[in-house]
Amino acid sequence: MSDVRIDDLPIRDELRGKSPYGAPQLDVPVRLNTNENPYPLPEPLVERIAERVREAARDLNRYPDRDAVRLRTELAKYLSDTGGFPLALENVWAANGSNEVIQQLLQTFGGPGRSAIGFEPSYSMHALIARGTGTGWISGPREEDFTIDPAAAARAIAEHKPDVVFLTTPNNPTGNAVPAGTVRALYDAAQAAKPSMVVVDEAYVEFSHGDSLLPLLEGRPHLVISRTMSKAFGAAGLRLGYLAADPAVVDAVQLVRLPYHLSAITQATALAALEHTDTLLGYVEQLKSERDRLVAELRAIGYDVVESDANFVQFGRFADAHGVWRKILDRGVLVRDNGVPGWLRVSAGTPEENDAFLDAVREVKKELEA
Ligand SMILES: *Cc1c(COP(=O)(O)O)cnc(C)c1O
């Protein structure tokens, strides 16, 4: 046993006293806290993954394809088929989750002496990865209703001249989408200020009522769109994220990526999953209608709900959000307290899980009003 604590180690000053990312992984009957797809992979896909992995296993004495050419080609095809904009291998880069994609972007375009801005509340990992890469972090403004006011955001960009601008659409944890017009305006503001890179995190775009922003890549070489297989594809355990951008951006991130960062097993598994895109995305429609049902029922119960384009819903308002989180957990349902004062977030689960959640919040509401 050791009495040495983290802060006794000669760690970097900016890491002192900080906590790691930590959505609780509690073992409760209904887990609706990390925006995963609630459906296990279909059996034919599980078989196909096993087949592909078996093939890959024979070559594990060798390093994997460093440039993941087959996988990036298939991802480009998926984006072209669904995004309304033609993309090819040289526009696409893949890594171990979009978190690694974002880390590589900050290693390339951020770093010591540089800064990044995000409009908060938003995805907390953007700020955490900025810190991990020595990039300064600027918390940009969001309105009371969680939308981004383009004028206020443009002023923040002009004032701070960040090297990287993050826009998350649909936004996590609030669920609302950023209109294309706002993205265009903030891209222009970022070019006038620096010019800086604009990273649009589209982790939830498959659940959106609107379209992907991929067509905005045309004529915007400093725009990057990041995607993931963790949410709509139902493959959070796979760890596969990717980006679409100008080919120069793809070349640039290769300056910082670790050689052979994407294992042969990961590449084989992701290729198998992409063969089953239709089945995997089949669940998306069902989750969208469950998401809409959660919005409607939470409103009927009497809660405030943010309009959602994602597979989760932000609801409130609570005098003591953490206390309510606890009471819902006591009823066997785990939701997310993101630390946004007054609000909680619930992921759309199976219809049965959502019913259990709705029963729990109805009970909690009664108890609070008693
Ligand atoms: C979940 C999520 C991701 C996904 O990260 P992965 O590393 O791909 O699992 C990225 N961005 C946002 C906004 C998310 O909520």
XYZ file of C-alpha atoms and ligand atoms in Angstrom:
385
model
C 0.000 0.000 0.000
C 1.153 3.540 -0.651
C 0.264 6.893 0.841
C 1.397 8.771 -2.242
C -1.370 10.879 -3.732
C -1.511 12.289 -7.254
C -0.584 15.741 -6.052
C 2.550 14.338 -4.371
C 3.827 13.369 -7.830
C 5.663 15.871 -10.004
C 2.665 16.217 -12.335
C 2.024 19.205 -14.611
C 0.604 22.162 -12.704
C -2.546 22.346 -14.823
C -3.470 18.768 -13.782
C -3.202 19.413 -10.033
C -6.440 18.995 -8.089
C -8.397 17.953 -11.208
C -10.696 14.908 -11.590
C -10.745 12.526 -14.556
C -13.796 12.298 -16.868
C -16.191 10.095 -14.998
C -19.711 9.254 -15.971
C -20.535 6.809 -13.158
C -20.560 3.186 -14.413
C -23.046 1.920 -11.818
C -24.657 -1.490 -12.003
C -28.357 -0.597 -11.975
C -31.281 -2.117 -13.950
C -31.812 0.898 -16.261
C -28.763 2.841 -17.439
C -29.700 5.949 -19.404
C -26.675 8.115 -18.640
C -24.121 7.874 -21.447
C -26.177 8.194 -24.649
C -25.313 4.704 -25.867
C -27.576 2.791 -28.204
C -29.514 0.424 -25.879
C -29.751 -2.404 -28.410
C -27.052 -5.099 -28.515
C -25.542 -5.778 -31.946
C -27.667 -8.128 -34.092
C -26.436 -11.732 -34.207
C -25.505 -11.798 -37.952
C -23.238 -8.798 -37.341
C -21.681 -10.458 -34.292
C -20.926 -13.462 -36.580
C -19.439 -11.229 -39.264
C -17.233 -9.445 -36.724
C -15.983 -12.807 -35.437
C -15.159 -13.849 -39.033
C -13.326 -10.618 -39.837
C -11.430 -10.674 -36.540
C -10.414 -14.312 -37.108
C -8.932 -13.312 -40.483
C -7.144 -10.343 -38.924
C -5.803 -12.544 -36.111
C -3.697 -14.529 -38.589
C -1.706 -11.378 -39.378
C -1.286 -10.051 -35.846
C 2.454 -10.693 -36.043
C 2.505 -7.687 -38.398
C 1.661 -4.059 -37.652
C -1.758 -3.003 -38.962
C -2.333 -0.794 -42.006
C -1.025 2.478 -40.569
C -3.268 4.537 -42.818
C -6.405 2.373 -42.434
C -7.046 2.746 -46.149
C -9.890 0.232 -46.525
C -11.688 1.505 -43.467
C -11.359 5.170 -44.437
C -12.591 4.333 -47.941
C -15.706 2.666 -46.500
C -16.298 5.569 -44.070
C -16.032 8.014 -46.973
C -18.624 5.938 -48.848
C -20.962 6.014 -45.850
C -20.601 9.788 -45.538
C -21.111 10.336 -49.273
C -24.212 8.106 -49.291
C -25.839 9.781 -46.285
C -24.369 13.283 -46.101
C -25.338 14.722 -49.463
C -21.726 15.566 -50.276
C -19.116 13.481 -52.131
C -16.084 12.530 -50.037
C -13.180 10.172 -50.687
C -10.413 8.417 -48.772
C -8.236 11.524 -48.656
C -10.997 13.528 -46.922
C -11.407 11.064 -44.049
C -9.302 10.189 -41.021
C -10.118 7.613 -38.318
C -8.943 7.022 -34.751
C -9.872 5.273 -31.501
C -13.097 7.157 -30.845
C -13.802 10.734 -31.833
C -12.118 11.664 -28.554
C -8.816 10.587 -30.098
C -9.695 12.457 -33.292
C -10.219 15.590 -31.185
C -6.988 14.971 -29.296
C -5.080 14.687 -32.576
C -6.708 17.903 -33.831
C -5.665 19.755 -30.657
C -2.155 18.307 -30.823
C -1.971 19.592 -34.396
C -3.725 22.958 -34.162
C -3.677 23.710 -30.397
C -0.964 23.103 -27.820
C 1.071 25.339 -25.487
C 0.622 29.035 -26.187
C -2.540 28.357 -28.194
C -6.207 28.268 -27.240
C -9.552 26.697 -28.068
C -13.096 27.932 -27.432
C -16.330 26.020 -26.830
C -19.808 27.359 -26.099
C -20.845 25.969 -22.742
C -22.564 23.968 -21.456
C -21.285 21.578 -24.095
C -19.305 18.357 -24.340
C -16.944 18.463 -21.364
C -14.256 16.394 -23.118
C -13.401 19.277 -25.439
C -12.109 21.282 -22.461
C -10.491 18.225 -20.849
C -8.620 17.271 -24.018
C -7.560 20.895 -24.410
C -6.074 20.745 -20.932
C -4.371 17.422 -21.652
C -2.732 18.873 -24.752
C -1.648 22.092 -23.024
C -4.161 24.129 -25.032
C -5.718 27.122 -23.267
C -9.514 26.849 -22.861
C -12.030 29.633 -23.349
C -15.637 29.151 -22.241
C -17.793 30.917 -24.828
C -21.362 32.125 -24.211
C -24.629 30.307 -24.680
C -28.089 31.817 -24.170
C -30.469 31.011 -21.306
C -32.335 28.600 -23.646
C -29.002 26.920 -24.576
C -28.921 28.249 -28.150
C -25.835 30.039 -29.472
C -26.333 33.712 -30.307
C -24.184 34.109 -33.450
C -23.375 37.755 -32.691
C -22.297 37.076 -29.091
C -20.279 34.033 -30.174
C -18.604 35.976 -32.995
C -17.659 38.714 -30.512
C -16.027 36.113 -28.224
C -14.084 34.716 -31.189
C -12.968 38.191 -32.261
C -11.905 39.034 -28.713
C -9.987 35.845 -27.855
C -8.745 34.864 -31.333
C -8.738 31.135 -30.482
C -6.791 28.686 -32.651
C -9.620 26.139 -32.536
C -13.387 26.730 -32.341
C -15.593 23.828 -31.184
C -19.250 23.646 -32.202
C -21.208 20.601 -31.062
C -24.351 19.925 -33.061
C -26.623 18.448 -31.869
C -25.155 19.749 -28.637
C -24.392 17.514 -25.686
C -25.800 17.746 -22.976
C -28.621 20.020 -24.142
C -29.651 18.162 -27.339
C -30.346 21.209 -29.532
C -28.801 21.594 -32.989
C -26.752 24.561 -34.218
C -28.297 26.002 -37.411
C -26.101 25.861 -40.537
C -26.287 29.661 -40.780
C -24.660 30.003 -37.341
C -21.866 27.617 -38.333
C -21.236 29.607 -41.525
C -21.184 32.900 -39.616
C -18.844 31.591 -36.918
C -16.543 30.048 -39.519
C -16.271 33.477 -41.141
C -15.694 35.114 -37.733
C -12.947 32.577 -36.959
C -11.244 33.225 -40.309
C -11.387 36.991 -39.773
C -9.972 36.656 -36.236
C -7.004 34.370 -36.801
C -7.659 32.295 -39.044
C -8.557 29.315 -36.849
C -9.777 25.758 -37.325
C -13.493 25.162 -36.749
C -14.307 21.684 -35.454
C -17.961 20.670 -35.713
C -18.645 17.684 -33.462
C -21.509 15.766 -35.092
C -21.481 12.776 -32.726
C -25.304 12.665 -32.709
C -26.146 13.891 -36.193
C -27.836 10.634 -37.280
C -30.578 11.364 -34.699
C -31.168 14.877 -35.966
C -34.356 16.199 -37.584
C -32.118 18.156 -39.973
C -29.245 17.367 -42.290
C -25.539 16.904 -41.710
C -23.313 19.944 -42.201
C -20.964 17.982 -44.498
C -21.852 20.126 -47.562
C -20.328 23.118 -45.721
C -16.896 21.539 -46.279
C -17.027 22.878 -49.836
C -14.693 25.881 -50.001
C -13.936 25.815 -46.246
C -10.477 24.256 -45.782
C -10.385 25.131 -42.062
C -13.608 23.259 -41.287
C -13.494 19.778 -39.728
C -16.522 17.583 -39.065
C -16.035 14.837 -36.497
C -18.203 11.730 -36.263
C -18.327 8.557 -34.220
C -19.600 4.986 -34.354
C -20.274 5.155 -30.590
C -23.813 6.511 -30.734
C -26.055 5.895 -33.766
C -24.038 2.841 -34.877
C -24.446 1.323 -31.435
C -20.752 0.509 -31.195
C -19.427 2.514 -28.222
C -17.294 -0.465 -27.203
C -15.538 -0.516 -30.573
C -13.851 2.884 -30.094
C -14.035 4.241 -33.616
C -14.295 7.912 -34.444
C -13.520 9.724 -37.672
C -13.381 13.125 -39.300
C -14.139 14.619 -42.683
C -12.169 17.634 -43.906
C -9.969 19.003 -46.614
C -7.199 16.481 -47.533
C -4.591 18.896 -46.086
C -6.159 18.482 -42.633
C -5.939 14.697 -42.969
C -2.256 15.070 -43.885
C -1.682 17.431 -40.947
C -3.086 15.141 -38.216
C -0.734 12.406 -39.420
C 2.106 14.542 -38.041
C 0.925 13.793 -34.490
C -0.839 10.420 -34.634
C 0.989 7.528 -33.034
C 2.174 5.068 -35.674
C -0.240 2.127 -36.006
C -2.713 3.823 -33.626
C -5.683 1.883 -34.999
C -5.288 -1.833 -34.253
C -5.939 -4.473 -36.905
C -8.752 -5.805 -34.677
C -10.411 -2.385 -34.533
C -10.127 -1.927 -38.290
C -11.562 -5.401 -38.956
C -14.444 -4.872 -36.521
C -15.327 -1.447 -37.901
C -15.287 -2.797 -41.474
C -17.676 -5.584 -40.440
C -19.977 -3.027 -38.762
C -20.001 -0.862 -41.884
C -21.204 -3.868 -43.914
C -24.301 -3.766 -41.667
C -24.915 -0.026 -41.759
C -28.573 -0.452 -42.733
C -29.375 -2.745 -39.807
C -27.493 -0.600 -37.325
C -29.092 2.612 -38.483
C -32.469 0.833 -38.449
C -32.512 1.370 -34.703
C -32.034 5.098 -35.174
C -35.613 5.681 -36.362
C -36.965 3.812 -33.350
C -34.729 5.778 -30.979
C -35.801 9.047 -32.589
C -39.448 8.278 -31.971
C -38.657 7.224 -28.386
C -36.741 10.500 -27.981
C -39.778 12.427 -29.207
C -41.973 10.446 -26.812
C -39.679 11.326 -23.880
C -39.872 15.016 -24.828
C -43.684 14.908 -25.020
C -44.209 12.897 -21.833
C -41.737 14.921 -19.758
C -43.580 18.066 -20.861
C -46.912 16.455 -20.001
C -45.559 15.643 -16.532
C -44.766 19.346 -16.216
C -41.015 19.569 -16.789
C -39.106 22.005 -18.962
C -37.457 20.172 -21.856
C -34.906 21.434 -24.376
C -35.873 20.655 -27.988
C -33.736 17.617 -28.898
C -32.068 16.537 -32.130
C -30.066 13.867 -30.315
C -30.755 10.512 -28.644
C -31.103 12.170 -25.240
C -33.198 14.819 -23.580
C -32.245 17.621 -21.174
C -35.004 18.214 -18.631
C -35.541 20.394 -15.562
C -35.717 22.625 -13.809
C -34.846 21.473 -10.339
C -33.874 23.443 -7.271
C -31.543 20.541 -6.447
C -30.745 18.590 -9.619
C -28.294 16.286 -7.875
C -30.882 15.410 -5.219
C -33.376 14.497 -7.960
C -30.681 12.465 -9.778
C -30.244 10.496 -6.523
C -33.982 9.925 -6.094
C -34.270 8.624 -9.685
C -31.262 6.369 -9.054
C -32.922 5.025 -5.883
C -35.682 3.798 -8.227
C -33.159 1.828 -10.312
C -32.712 4.335 -13.137
C -29.373 6.023 -13.832
C -29.560 9.381 -15.651
C -26.851 12.024 -16.002
C -26.112 14.994 -13.819
C -23.762 17.043 -15.983
C -23.446 19.774 -13.429
C -25.663 22.117 -15.482
C -27.480 23.842 -12.603
C -31.150 22.867 -12.501
C -31.049 20.271 -15.281
C -30.595 16.526 -15.827
C -30.109 14.501 -19.000
C -31.675 11.186 -19.953
C -30.656 9.008 -22.908
C -33.383 7.400 -25.011
C -33.393 3.694 -24.188
C -35.663 0.840 -25.186
C -39.404 1.540 -24.767
C -39.369 -0.516 -21.539
C -36.396 1.419 -20.143
C -38.039 4.716 -21.023
C -41.259 3.619 -19.310
C -39.264 2.757 -16.180
C -37.633 6.183 -16.324
C -40.948 7.993 -16.808
C -42.531 6.082 -13.901
C -39.560 7.032 -11.720
C -39.739 10.767 -12.542
C -43.510 10.802 -11.993
C -42.996 9.302 -8.533
C -40.179 11.695 -7.736
C -42.297 14.673 -8.804
C -45.129 13.535 -6.512
C -42.688 13.055 -3.655
C -41.193 16.518 -4.140
C -44.628 18.121 -4.222
C -45.905 16.184 -1.189
C -20.261 10.680 -27.032
C -19.655 11.838 -27.713
C -18.548 11.665 -28.515
C -18.055 10.278 -28.749
O -16.787 10.034 -28.372
P -16.153 8.665 -28.842
O -14.751 8.852 -28.385
O -16.283 8.586 -30.323
O -16.876 7.556 -28.145
C -18.018 12.751 -29.171
N -18.576 13.969 -29.052
C -19.651 14.168 -28.302
C -20.274 15.520 -28.241
C -20.214 13.115 -27.588
O -21.274 13.321 -26.802
